[in-house]
Amino acid sequence: MGKIISIANQKGGVGKTTTAINLAASLAGLDKKVLLVDADPQANASSGLGIDVRSVEFTVYECLIDNVPTSQAIHKTEVNNLFVLPSHIDLVGAEIELLNLDKREHIMQRMLMPIKNEYDIILIDCSPSLGLITVNALSASDSVIIPVQSEYFALEGISKLLNTIKIIKSRLNPTLEIEGFLMTMYDNRLRSANQVFAEVKKHFDTLVFDTVIYRSVRLSEAPSYGKPISLFDAESRGAVNYMDLAKELINRQ
């Protein structure tokens, strides 16, 4: 049975989409069949995997709002074993449209259930908000990865996200677990980065992934070429980091 994992943090710029793209590609490189669901209206995970969102017929929006079968909106990528359910700017309006629907928090769950067993892992790239789409993603997920930027304000907002997760567990999805906190954009030369890492470790202990994603120019360049780092520069530190994360995630299952 496939596992659904959301990648969520309402703070923007923490490496959610970078993690979604590159963890998905690394898992696919380890012979896992992976679906990446782009649940962010900015559609960066879609374009970062070479999908031209202007030319696709169906996106996650049509699956959520118009009941288009999910299988009709899924696209292959350049990476063997990696598939993507693209997003579109229309998803901005979906928040309002979902308000009027029955069991509105569970629509993404209903959308993904028919295809869940076709994949080893389904990753959901959430938008930087705690709106209804993110609530839908968390309600549909078995677990959540929380990227944490290794900077001073990183811990701000984590308590809000944890409170949201707690509410979702109590009311919507009692089996939701925290898969782990992932330190991103790490620079071990900076005292502040080391302090934030130590603080996160102190608070969350074994929930923090051993793998750390180091700050990398190559990682930030790859999406503009529509490629994950494993195709763009397989020898780079970023590629090694995400492969290590994929192996750690598999070993945790």
Tab-separated table of C-alpha atoms in Angstrom:
chain	number	residue	atom	x	y	z
A	1	MET	CA	0.000	0.000	0.000
A	2	GLY	CA	1.343	3.413	-0.937
A	3	LYS	CA	2.208	6.036	1.631
A	4	ILE	CA	1.115	9.670	1.316
A	5	ILE	CA	3.495	12.264	2.766
A	6	SER	CA	2.843	16.014	2.808
A	7	ILE	CA	5.730	18.475	2.799
A	8	ALA	CA	4.397	21.433	4.745
A	9	ASN	CA	5.370	24.632	6.513
A	10	GLN	CA	3.304	27.797	6.286
A	11	LYS	CA	6.516	29.859	6.297
A	12	GLY	CA	7.624	30.580	2.745
A	13	GLY	CA	11.160	30.117	1.440
A	14	VAL	CA	12.111	27.165	3.637
A	15	GLY	CA	12.845	24.718	0.825
A	16	LYS	CA	9.493	22.917	0.598
A	17	THR	CA	9.339	22.741	-3.190
A	18	THR	CA	13.072	22.055	-3.537
A	19	THR	CA	12.599	19.165	-1.125
A	20	ALA	CA	9.450	17.915	-2.884
A	21	ILE	CA	11.140	17.829	-6.313
A	22	ASN	CA	14.475	16.380	-5.237
A	23	LEU	CA	13.241	13.911	-2.635
A	24	ALA	CA	10.710	12.605	-5.181
A	25	ALA	CA	13.428	12.216	-7.847
A	26	SER	CA	15.828	10.553	-5.393
A	27	LEU	CA	13.170	8.068	-4.246
A	28	ALA	CA	12.443	7.297	-7.911
A	29	GLY	CA	16.191	6.752	-8.384
A	30	LEU	CA	15.982	4.104	-5.652
A	31	ASP	CA	13.366	2.198	-7.680
A	32	LYS	CA	10.337	3.553	-5.849
A	33	LYS	CA	7.332	4.497	-7.969
A	34	VAL	CA	6.606	8.078	-6.906
A	35	LEU	CA	3.830	10.589	-7.557
A	36	LEU	CA	4.423	14.237	-6.724
A	37	VAL	CA	1.174	16.161	-6.172
A	38	ASP	CA	1.710	19.899	-6.668
A	39	ALA	CA	-0.779	21.510	-4.278
A	40	ASP	CA	0.737	25.005	-4.506
A	41	PRO	CA	-0.903	27.511	-6.924
A	42	GLN	CA	2.574	28.811	-7.836
A	43	ALA	CA	3.097	25.438	-9.607
A	44	ASN	CA	6.869	25.557	-9.025
A	45	ALA	CA	7.127	21.810	-8.408
A	46	SER	CA	5.427	21.215	-11.776
A	47	SER	CA	7.696	23.550	-13.751
A	48	GLY	CA	10.724	22.333	-11.775
A	49	LEU	CA	10.083	18.872	-13.236
A	50	GLY	CA	9.755	20.169	-16.787
A	51	ILE	CA	5.938	20.389	-16.979
A	52	ASP	CA	4.578	23.350	-18.973
A	53	VAL	CA	1.496	24.104	-16.866
A	54	ARG	CA	0.076	26.397	-19.575
A	55	SER	CA	-0.341	23.482	-21.966
A	56	VAL	CA	-1.739	20.734	-19.710
A	57	GLU	CA	-5.445	19.947	-19.984
A	58	PHE	CA	-6.100	18.866	-16.393
A	59	THR	CA	-4.416	19.825	-13.119
A	60	VAL	CA	-4.999	19.209	-9.428
A	61	TYR	CA	-7.619	21.994	-9.617
A	62	GLU	CA	-9.890	20.036	-11.993
A	63	CYS	CA	-9.459	16.902	-9.868
A	64	LEU	CA	-10.498	18.739	-6.698
A	65	ILE	CA	-13.296	20.916	-8.063
A	66	ASP	CA	-14.628	19.209	-11.206
A	67	ASN	CA	-14.184	15.561	-10.151
A	68	VAL	CA	-11.845	14.836	-13.073
A	69	PRO	CA	-10.315	11.379	-12.369
A	70	THR	CA	-6.822	11.859	-10.944
A	71	SER	CA	-5.339	9.371	-13.393
A	72	GLN	CA	-6.268	11.705	-16.284
A	73	ALA	CA	-4.201	14.579	-14.872
A	74	ILE	CA	-0.973	12.677	-14.097
A	75	HIS	CA	2.106	13.265	-16.257
A	76	LYS	CA	5.347	11.351	-16.713
A	77	THR	CA	8.593	13.208	-16.056
A	78	GLU	CA	12.125	12.853	-17.404
A	79	VAL	CA	12.916	10.752	-14.336
A	80	ASN	CA	12.051	7.084	-14.647
A	81	ASN	CA	9.416	6.065	-12.016
A	82	LEU	CA	8.536	9.699	-11.211
A	83	PHE	CA	5.117	11.133	-12.080
A	84	VAL	CA	3.579	14.512	-11.323
A	85	LEU	CA	0.042	15.800	-10.794
A	86	PRO	CA	0.579	19.434	-11.812
A	87	SER	CA	-0.846	22.587	-10.300
A	88	HIS	CA	-2.141	25.813	-11.837
A	89	ILE	CA	-2.743	29.391	-10.675
A	90	ASP	CA	-6.483	28.508	-10.732
A	91	LEU	CA	-5.861	26.644	-7.489
A	92	VAL	CA	-5.937	30.031	-5.709
A	93	GLY	CA	-9.706	30.125	-6.275
A	94	ALA	CA	-10.189	26.529	-5.169
A	95	GLU	CA	-9.977	27.550	-1.502
A	96	ILE	CA	-13.221	29.533	-1.907
A	97	GLU	CA	-14.916	26.940	-4.123
A	98	LEU	CA	-14.173	24.152	-1.647
A	99	LEU	CA	-15.996	26.029	1.118
A	100	ASN	CA	-19.371	25.090	-0.360
A	101	LEU	CA	-18.625	21.392	-0.853
A	102	ASP	CA	-19.655	18.532	1.407
A	103	LYS	CA	-16.851	17.169	3.635
A	104	ARG	CA	-14.605	19.839	2.155
A	105	GLU	CA	-11.553	18.839	4.234
A	106	HIS	CA	-11.531	15.316	2.742
A	107	ILE	CA	-11.813	16.049	-0.979
A	108	MET	CA	-8.105	15.495	-1.682
A	109	GLN	CA	-8.269	12.224	0.245
A	110	ARG	CA	-11.165	11.053	-1.939
A	111	MET	CA	-9.236	12.217	-5.000
A	112	LEU	CA	-6.088	10.230	-4.129
A	113	MET	CA	-7.597	7.023	-2.721
A	114	PRO	CA	-8.295	5.367	-6.124
A	115	ILE	CA	-4.611	5.672	-7.141
A	116	LYS	CA	-2.881	5.305	-3.758
A	117	ASN	CA	-1.926	1.674	-4.281
A	118	GLU	CA	-0.411	2.378	-7.703
A	119	TYR	CA	2.544	4.189	-6.099
A	120	ASP	CA	5.054	3.377	-3.378
A	121	ILE	CA	5.078	6.973	-2.188
A	122	ILE	CA	2.903	10.007	-2.958
A	123	LEU	CA	4.465	13.336	-1.944
A	124	ILE	CA	2.300	16.465	-1.669
A	125	ASP	CA	4.010	19.845	-2.053
A	126	CYS	CA	1.856	22.163	0.073
A	127	SER	CA	1.536	25.912	-0.399
A	128	PRO	CA	3.073	28.260	2.208
A	129	SER	CA	-0.201	28.706	4.089
A	130	LEU	CA	-2.474	26.820	6.457
A	131	GLY	CA	-5.535	27.256	4.230
A	132	LEU	CA	-8.101	24.685	3.169
A	133	ILE	CA	-5.895	23.105	0.463
A	134	THR	CA	-3.133	22.435	3.007
A	135	VAL	CA	-5.722	21.100	5.478
A	136	ASN	CA	-6.933	18.796	2.669
A	137	ALA	CA	-3.369	17.614	2.032
A	138	LEU	CA	-2.759	16.867	5.717
A	139	SER	CA	-6.122	15.123	6.031
A	140	ALA	CA	-5.171	12.879	3.094
A	141	SER	CA	-1.653	12.107	4.368
A	142	ASP	CA	-0.172	9.361	6.476
A	143	SER	CA	2.607	11.678	7.624
A	144	VAL	CA	4.184	15.101	7.159
A	145	ILE	CA	7.751	16.272	6.570
A	146	ILE	CA	8.419	19.755	7.956
A	147	PRO	CA	11.347	21.601	6.311
A	148	VAL	CA	13.005	24.045	8.702
A	149	GLN	CA	15.346	26.708	7.382
A	150	SER	CA	18.569	27.000	9.374
A	151	GLU	CA	18.021	30.676	10.155
A	152	TYR	CA	17.072	32.793	13.139
A	153	PHE	CA	13.312	33.083	12.476
A	154	ALA	CA	12.935	29.432	11.513
A	155	LEU	CA	11.305	28.381	14.760
A	156	GLU	CA	8.694	31.106	14.443
A	157	GLY	CA	5.535	29.559	13.089
A	158	ILE	CA	6.457	25.939	13.827
A	159	SER	CA	4.231	26.029	16.907
A	160	LYS	CA	1.352	27.259	14.721
A	161	LEU	CA	1.898	24.401	12.255
A	162	LEU	CA	2.154	21.862	15.079
A	163	ASN	CA	-1.112	23.186	16.518
A	164	THR	CA	-2.775	22.772	13.091
A	165	ILE	CA	-1.443	19.197	12.879
A	166	LYS	CA	-2.797	18.525	16.392
A	167	ILE	CA	-6.261	19.826	15.410
A	168	ILE	CA	-6.249	17.762	12.195
A	169	LYS	CA	-5.252	14.666	14.184
A	170	SER	CA	-8.056	15.176	16.679
A	171	ARG	CA	-10.804	16.063	14.196
A	172	LEU	CA	-9.971	14.893	10.678
A	173	ASN	CA	-7.103	12.403	10.465
A	174	PRO	CA	-6.245	10.564	13.700
A	175	THR	CA	-3.462	8.538	12.043
A	176	LEU	CA	-1.445	11.577	10.834
A	177	GLU	CA	2.144	11.428	12.100
A	178	ILE	CA	5.138	13.731	11.857
A	179	GLU	CA	7.599	11.943	9.569
A	180	GLY	CA	10.353	14.318	10.561
A	181	PHE	CA	11.803	17.822	10.682
A	182	LEU	CA	14.280	18.483	7.884
A	183	MET	CA	16.977	21.136	8.277
A	184	THR	CA	17.388	22.990	4.966
A	185	MET	CA	19.701	25.707	3.578
A	186	TYR	CA	22.230	24.724	6.211
A	187	ASP	CA	25.608	26.476	6.414
A	188	ASN	CA	27.725	25.015	9.200
A	189	ARG	CA	30.068	28.029	9.088
A	190	LEU	CA	27.339	30.215	10.562
A	191	ARG	CA	26.913	30.227	14.309
A	192	SER	CA	23.189	31.074	13.936
A	193	ALA	CA	22.630	28.000	11.729
A	194	ASN	CA	24.291	25.743	14.291
A	195	GLN	CA	22.257	27.329	17.102
A	196	VAL	CA	18.965	26.790	15.221
A	197	PHE	CA	19.947	23.178	14.469
A	198	ALA	CA	20.775	22.568	18.147
A	199	GLU	CA	17.480	24.167	19.215
A	200	VAL	CA	15.408	22.037	16.804
A	201	LYS	CA	17.275	18.903	17.944
A	202	LYS	CA	16.658	19.781	21.595
A	203	HIS	CA	12.911	20.260	21.042
A	204	PHE	CA	12.175	17.437	18.623
A	205	ASP	CA	14.997	14.962	19.225
A	206	THR	CA	14.538	11.766	17.154
A	207	LEU	CA	11.935	13.449	14.918
A	208	VAL	CA	14.748	15.448	13.281
A	209	PHE	CA	16.199	13.765	10.192
A	210	ASP	CA	19.899	12.908	10.472
A	211	THR	CA	20.292	14.154	6.902
A	212	VAL	CA	20.806	17.902	6.535
A	213	ILE	CA	20.323	19.798	3.270
A	214	TYR	CA	23.239	22.181	2.814
A	215	ARG	CA	22.905	25.526	1.073
A	216	SER	CA	23.770	24.979	-2.578
A	217	VAL	CA	23.883	27.170	-5.690
A	218	ARG	CA	23.376	24.119	-7.919
A	219	LEU	CA	20.168	23.214	-6.042
A	220	SER	CA	18.738	26.672	-6.685
A	221	GLU	CA	19.769	26.601	-10.383
A	222	ALA	CA	18.252	23.214	-11.263
A	223	PRO	CA	14.505	24.217	-11.341
A	224	SER	CA	15.118	26.854	-14.029
A	225	TYR	CA	16.208	23.976	-16.304
A	226	GLY	CA	13.114	21.918	-15.398
A	227	LYS	CA	15.259	19.212	-13.827
A	228	PRO	CA	15.776	17.758	-10.348
A	229	ILE	CA	19.316	17.999	-9.010
A	230	SER	CA	19.889	14.282	-9.702
A	231	LEU	CA	19.653	15.011	-13.455
A	232	PHE	CA	21.107	18.519	-13.390
A	233	ASP	CA	24.258	17.755	-11.386
A	234	ALA	CA	24.324	14.255	-9.894
A	235	GLU	CA	27.759	14.823	-8.298
A	236	SER	CA	26.751	17.967	-6.415
A	237	ARG	CA	26.384	18.160	-2.663
A	238	GLY	CA	22.657	18.834	-3.018
A	239	ALA	CA	22.162	15.639	-5.042
A	240	VAL	CA	24.044	13.625	-2.408
A	241	ASN	CA	22.037	15.248	0.417
A	242	TYR	CA	18.672	14.396	-1.139
A	243	MET	CA	19.749	10.851	-1.983
A	244	ASP	CA	20.787	10.433	1.660
A	245	LEU	CA	17.393	11.788	2.740
A	246	ALA	CA	15.570	9.350	0.431
A	247	LYS	CA	17.530	6.424	1.889
A	248	GLU	CA	16.853	7.604	5.447
A	249	LEU	CA	13.131	7.961	4.694
A	250	ILE	CA	12.967	4.425	3.231
A	251	ASN	CA	14.823	3.020	6.246
A	252	ARG	CA	12.329	4.669	8.605
A	253	GLN	CA	9.338	2.906	7.023
